[in-house]
Amino acid sequence: MNTVAAIEPRHAAGQRLRERVFRGATLAAALVVLALLGGVAITLIKGSWPAFSHFKLGFLTTEVWNPVTDKYGALAPIYGTLVTSLLAMLLAVPISLGIAIFLTELAPSWMRRPVGVAIELLAAVPSIIFGIWGLFVLAPVLQRSVQPFLIEWLGPLPVIGKLFQGPPFGIGILSASFVLAIMVIPFISAVMRDVFETVPDVLKESAYGLGATTWEVIWKVVVPHARAGMVGGIMLGLGRALGETMAVTFVIGNAHRVSTSLLAPGTTISASIANEFTEAVGDLYTSSLVALGTLLFLITFTVIAAARFMLLRLDRRALSSV
Amino acid sequence: MNSSLLTGPAQRRRAVRKFKNVVALTLSGLATAVGLFFLAAILWTLLKNGLAGVSAALFTEMTPPPGGEGGLLNAIYGSAVMTVIGILIGAPIGMLAGTYLAEYGRNSHLSSVIRFVNDVLLSAPSIIIGLFVYGVLVIRMGHFSAIAGAVALAVIAMPVTVRTTEDMLNLVPQGMKDASTAMGAYPWRTITNIIYPAARSGIVTGLLLAVARISGETAPLLFTALNNQFWSSNLNQPMANLPVVIFQFALSPYKNWQQLAWSGALLITLTILILSIVARFVVSALNPGARR
């Protein structure tokens, strides 16, 4: 009796101490997450300060990028980043929607898992692999068959014809958009599939009960119900496309200029950094590249934050793939 | 009268609806075929071009000068070293943070902020992480180094582990936690003795996925670890690694370098796909109740 009474308080004190240590460790680790984002922001702003203070707002609006004269403007990379990503979304969203519909409504149950996993595996392929494949396989195919076709049939048209001028280089804005589209399809379709699966069966069954076809159920019941989540998934894909580096670096051609033609070589923010950062000599050059990184960070942060906000309303656990 | 109604516009409308249905569903099937086609096309290209260069030399010799004979030994070693160190730094922090989010701070305001920030980091462009580590480590150390590369990989692995750990701990039934608490256990004891073992398969899956994620990352290594044509096991020096070697060799005009790039690409893709498949297998084999 006595020994128990003597040991008990000491034991309890030990337990309380360990509790405090463990709890503190988990809290500290959680705060590391916050510190990282803050650290990234501070590092980028500090690194880009010389460029921003030297070029002021003109940095955003000038096209010239000349290491010899030490003049840098971000217009071409910004333009390339936005155009390739938007084009990629135009290609990827309909295909992703189709895949999500197929996986949730159409595929026989034995097929769902293997096909779903295969699409997810496409997301696991590293971006450098997409780059080397895009450069050696996709770009020649585009150059030989797709681009001459576009130049011949769409080139003479008024207005949109301007987008398809010039020789078929193979590499350029259009090829980069293609590769980006293939890369973001698995992300968007995975989110859409998960969102579709959150639609209650009762809703779908009532529509079927009224005589709706499968397509009508999807378009008039599932899609409206899942709209916020779908937009979230698309934004998440857009965030990926905007920041994608290696695949784009291989196929975009790396030319610091703004061309109306989608067939012309261009550059993106991430491709410029990847290509030039280790070779950049001079503080202003390096700082301009970090400034590009800061812009990319701002753009992707906004897009990703918006995406997460749209997905927040959904049950996190239903969105296993995000 | 009834029958005339059915053969009239109503029936035509029904035919149109059915037609639309068939078209839309066919298109969705086609879309899936397109997705699968690209996966198959990439794997086929890798196998076709990569297998030609697979030999014993690939795993036993260093990266060669242009035109010379060689393998990828130093790059494979460097990738393995940096991935392992990256996981050793990133995963414990990620697991502890995930534990905080799932257990101690489950409903706190701070946790929802951290969750949000973690999700942002999870999808942040990896080249930005490279710039960050360059600014924090490389500039201060004065040179590129393997340790900087490993830290960059750790920064990418961490948010993945935070997310999977939190999700997996949330799958542990509340009743188990309550039972442990009712026995008088402190939360740390409940977590380490009850919750972690119950969520083990899920946590292992998360770790495998984190390894898969960082072992193919190229952008963050470009200006942290850089590259090294020679064997180096010095963490304080630039170190060769598969992704950067693939990048440099694929874009070079030399045939032997391009061949090594393809073989390296095959190697890295197979590793990652196998890891991803094993990760899914672990969770469905040990945790039949959990989704995926």
Tab-separated table of N, CA, C and O in Angstrom, chain A residues 196-242:
chain	number	residue	atom	x	y	z
A	196	PHE	N	-17.694	13.526	-57.881
A	196	PHE	CA	-18.897	12.865	-58.396
A	196	PHE	C	-19.382	11.798	-57.419
A	196	PHE	O	-20.566	11.561	-57.284
A	197	GLU	N	-18.419	11.139	-56.764
A	197	GLU	CA	-18.809	10.066	-55.858
A	197	GLU	C	-19.489	10.578	-54.602
A	197	GLU	O	-20.118	9.820	-53.870
A	198	THR	N	-19.371	11.890	-54.345
A	198	THR	CA	-20.038	12.435	-53.167
A	198	THR	C	-21.508	12.741	-53.453
A	198	THR	O	-22.256	13.068	-52.533
A	199	VAL	N	-21.924	12.681	-54.714
A	199	VAL	CA	-23.331	12.952	-55.024
A	199	VAL	C	-24.169	11.781	-54.501
A	199	VAL	O	-23.901	10.630	-54.831
A	200	PRO	N	-25.185	12.075	-53.676
A	200	PRO	CA	-25.968	10.994	-53.070
A	200	PRO	C	-26.676	10.162	-54.138
A	200	PRO	O	-27.202	10.702	-55.107
A	201	ASP	N	-26.669	8.838	-53.935
A	201	ASP	CA	-27.312	7.953	-54.897
A	201	ASP	C	-28.799	8.262	-55.052
A	201	ASP	O	-29.363	8.121	-56.128
A	202	VAL	N	-29.420	8.697	-53.934
A	202	VAL	CA	-30.874	8.964	-53.980
A	202	VAL	C	-31.202	9.971	-55.075
A	202	VAL	O	-32.180	9.814	-55.810
A	203	LEU	N	-30.371	11.015	-55.194
A	203	LEU	CA	-30.618	12.042	-56.201
A	203	LEU	C	-30.590	11.446	-57.594
A	203	LEU	O	-31.462	11.692	-58.422
A	204	LYS	N	-29.550	10.630	-57.841
A	204	LYS	CA	-29.404	10.045	-59.168
A	204	LYS	C	-30.561	9.086	-59.443
A	204	LYS	O	-31.136	9.078	-60.526
A	205	GLU	N	-30.900	8.288	-58.416
A	205	GLU	CA	-31.955	7.296	-58.614
A	205	GLU	C	-33.292	7.959	-58.885
A	205	GLU	O	-34.086	7.468	-59.691
A	206	SER	N	-33.561	9.101	-58.235
A	206	SER	CA	-34.837	9.768	-58.502
A	206	SER	C	-34.891	10.232	-59.945
A	206	SER	O	-35.929	10.158	-60.589
A	207	ALA	N	-33.755	10.743	-60.451
A	207	ALA	CA	-33.744	11.204	-61.843
A	207	ALA	C	-33.952	10.031	-62.800
A	207	ALA	O	-34.727	10.121	-63.746
A	208	TYR	N	-33.260	8.919	-62.503
A	208	TYR	CA	-33.473	7.732	-63.342
A	208	TYR	C	-34.934	7.311	-63.270
A	208	TYR	O	-35.530	6.914	-64.273
A	209	GLY	N	-35.539	7.401	-62.076
A	209	GLY	CA	-36.928	7.017	-61.885
A	209	GLY	C	-37.865	7.842	-62.740
A	209	GLY	O	-38.931	7.385	-63.158
A	210	LEU	N	-37.485	9.100	-63.006
A	210	LEU	CA	-38.315	9.967	-63.842
A	210	LEU	C	-38.090	9.690	-65.316
A	210	LEU	O	-38.687	10.341	-66.168
A	211	GLY	N	-37.201	8.767	-65.631
A	211	GLY	CA	-36.988	8.405	-67.024
A	211	GLY	C	-35.815	9.097	-67.678
A	211	GLY	O	-35.683	9.080	-68.889
A	212	ALA	N	-34.965	9.734	-66.877
A	212	ALA	CA	-33.817	10.427	-67.470
A	212	ALA	C	-32.812	9.417	-68.016
A	212	ALA	O	-32.689	8.309	-67.493
A	213	THR	N	-32.099	9.812	-69.079
A	213	THR	CA	-31.024	8.969	-69.581
A	213	THR	C	-29.786	9.180	-68.705
A	213	THR	O	-29.730	10.130	-67.920
A	214	THR	N	-28.794	8.291	-68.859
A	214	THR	CA	-27.581	8.402	-68.055
A	214	THR	C	-26.947	9.783	-68.228
A	214	THR	O	-26.528	10.420	-67.263
A	215	TRP	N	-26.866	10.254	-69.476
A	215	TRP	CA	-26.257	11.552	-69.745
A	215	TRP	C	-27.027	12.675	-69.061
A	215	TRP	O	-26.439	13.603	-68.506
A	216	GLU	N	-28.373	12.570	-69.098
A	216	GLU	CA	-29.182	13.607	-68.442
A	216	GLU	C	-28.960	13.604	-66.936
A	216	GLU	O	-28.902	14.663	-66.294
A	217	VAL	N	-28.824	12.411	-66.370
A	217	VAL	CA	-28.547	12.340	-64.925
A	217	VAL	C	-27.210	13.018	-64.630
A	217	VAL	O	-27.086	13.810	-63.699
A	218	ILE	N	-26.219	12.736	-65.471
A	218	ILE	CA	-24.901	13.316	-65.234
A	218	ILE	C	-24.945	14.836	-65.393
A	218	ILE	O	-24.474	15.581	-64.534
A	219	TRP	N	-25.530	15.282	-66.484
A	219	TRP	CA	-25.451	16.705	-66.823
A	219	TRP	C	-26.386	17.558	-65.976
A	219	TRP	O	-26.089	18.708	-65.686
A	220	LYS	N	-27.540	16.994	-65.576
A	220	LYS	CA	-28.520	17.815	-64.871
A	220	LYS	C	-28.580	17.554	-63.372
A	220	LYS	O	-29.169	18.333	-62.630
A	221	VAL	N	-28.010	16.437	-62.922
A	221	VAL	CA	-28.036	16.166	-61.480
A	221	VAL	C	-26.622	16.137	-60.901
A	221	VAL	O	-26.300	16.894	-59.986
A	222	VAL	N	-25.760	15.293	-61.465
A	222	VAL	CA	-24.428	15.111	-60.883
A	222	VAL	C	-23.586	16.381	-61.013
A	222	VAL	O	-23.035	16.885	-60.033
A	223	VAL	N	-23.510	16.923	-62.241
A	223	VAL	CA	-22.643	18.086	-62.460
A	223	VAL	C	-23.078	19.309	-61.642
A	223	VAL	O	-22.242	19.924	-60.976
A	224	PRO	N	-24.371	19.686	-61.642
A	224	PRO	CA	-24.745	20.840	-60.812
A	224	PRO	C	-24.417	20.612	-59.332
A	224	PRO	O	-23.969	21.526	-58.643
A	225	HIS	N	-24.646	19.377	-58.871
A	225	HIS	CA	-24.385	19.094	-57.465
A	225	HIS	C	-22.898	19.201	-57.145
A	225	HIS	O	-22.507	19.588	-56.054
A	226	ALA	N	-22.071	18.848	-58.131
A	226	ALA	CA	-20.628	18.756	-57.880
A	226	ALA	C	-19.882	19.984	-58.373
A	226	ALA	O	-18.653	19.980	-58.414
A	227	ARG	N	-20.607	21.041	-58.747
A	227	ARG	CA	-19.954	22.128	-59.474
A	227	ARG	C	-18.768	22.739	-58.714
A	227	ARG	O	-17.683	22.874	-59.276
A	228	ALA	N	-18.978	23.071	-57.447
A	228	ALA	CA	-17.898	23.724	-56.696
A	228	ALA	C	-16.647	22.853	-56.680
A	228	ALA	O	-15.540	23.323	-56.920
A	229	GLY	N	-16.849	21.564	-56.432
A	229	GLY	CA	-15.716	20.655	-56.381
A	229	GLY	C	-15.031	20.523	-57.726
A	229	GLY	O	-13.802	20.434	-57.803
A	230	MET	N	-15.836	20.545	-58.788
A	230	MET	CA	-15.240	20.447	-60.123
A	230	MET	C	-14.359	21.654	-60.410
A	230	MET	O	-13.242	21.523	-60.917
A	231	VAL	N	-14.889	22.832	-60.087
A	231	VAL	CA	-14.096	24.047	-60.305
A	231	VAL	C	-12.816	23.972	-59.474
A	231	VAL	O	-11.722	24.291	-59.950
A	232	GLY	N	-12.943	23.489	-58.237
A	232	GLY	CA	-11.759	23.322	-57.390
A	232	GLY	C	-10.734	22.420	-58.049
A	232	GLY	O	-9.540	22.730	-58.074
A	233	GLY	N	-11.196	21.308	-58.598
A	233	GLY	CA	-10.289	20.375	-59.257
A	233	GLY	C	-9.602	21.000	-60.456
A	233	GLY	O	-8.404	20.811	-60.683
A	234	ILE	N	-10.374	21.788	-61.224
A	234	ILE	CA	-9.807	22.438	-62.408
A	234	ILE	C	-8.740	23.455	-61.987
A	234	ILE	O	-7.658	23.529	-62.576
A	235	MET	N	-9.038	24.213	-60.935
A	235	MET	CA	-8.061	25.200	-60.459
A	235	MET	C	-6.791	24.517	-59.960
A	235	MET	O	-5.685	25.015	-60.163
A	236	LEU	N	-6.973	23.366	-59.304
A	236	LEU	CA	-5.821	22.617	-58.821
A	236	LEU	C	-4.948	22.181	-59.995
A	236	LEU	O	-3.719	22.288	-59.956
A	237	GLY	N	-5.610	21.732	-61.061
A	237	GLY	CA	-4.885	21.368	-62.275
A	237	GLY	C	-4.186	22.567	-62.875
A	237	GLY	O	-3.031	22.489	-63.311
A	238	LEU	N	-4.875	23.711	-62.857
A	238	LEU	CA	-4.282	24.938	-63.384
A	238	LEU	C	-3.031	25.308	-62.578
A	238	LEU	O	-2.004	25.682	-63.140
A	239	GLY	N	-3.134	25.162	-61.264
A	239	GLY	CA	-1.981	25.454	-60.405
A	239	GLY	C	-0.784	24.593	-60.780
A	239	GLY	O	0.344	25.060	-60.853
A	240	ARG	N	-1.056	23.303	-61.039
A	240	ARG	CA	0.014	22.400	-61.475
A	240	ARG	C	0.617	22.879	-62.787
A	240	ARG	O	1.833	22.908	-62.958
A	241	ALA	N	-0.264	23.190	-63.744
A	241	ALA	CA	0.208	23.555	-65.081
A	241	ALA	C	1.056	24.825	-65.024
A	241	ALA	O	2.084	24.925	-65.683
A	242	LEU	N	0.638	25.789	-64.216
A	242	LEU	CA	1.367	27.052	-64.132
A	242	LEU	C	2.781	26.848	-63.614
A	242	LEU	O	3.719	27.504	-64.052
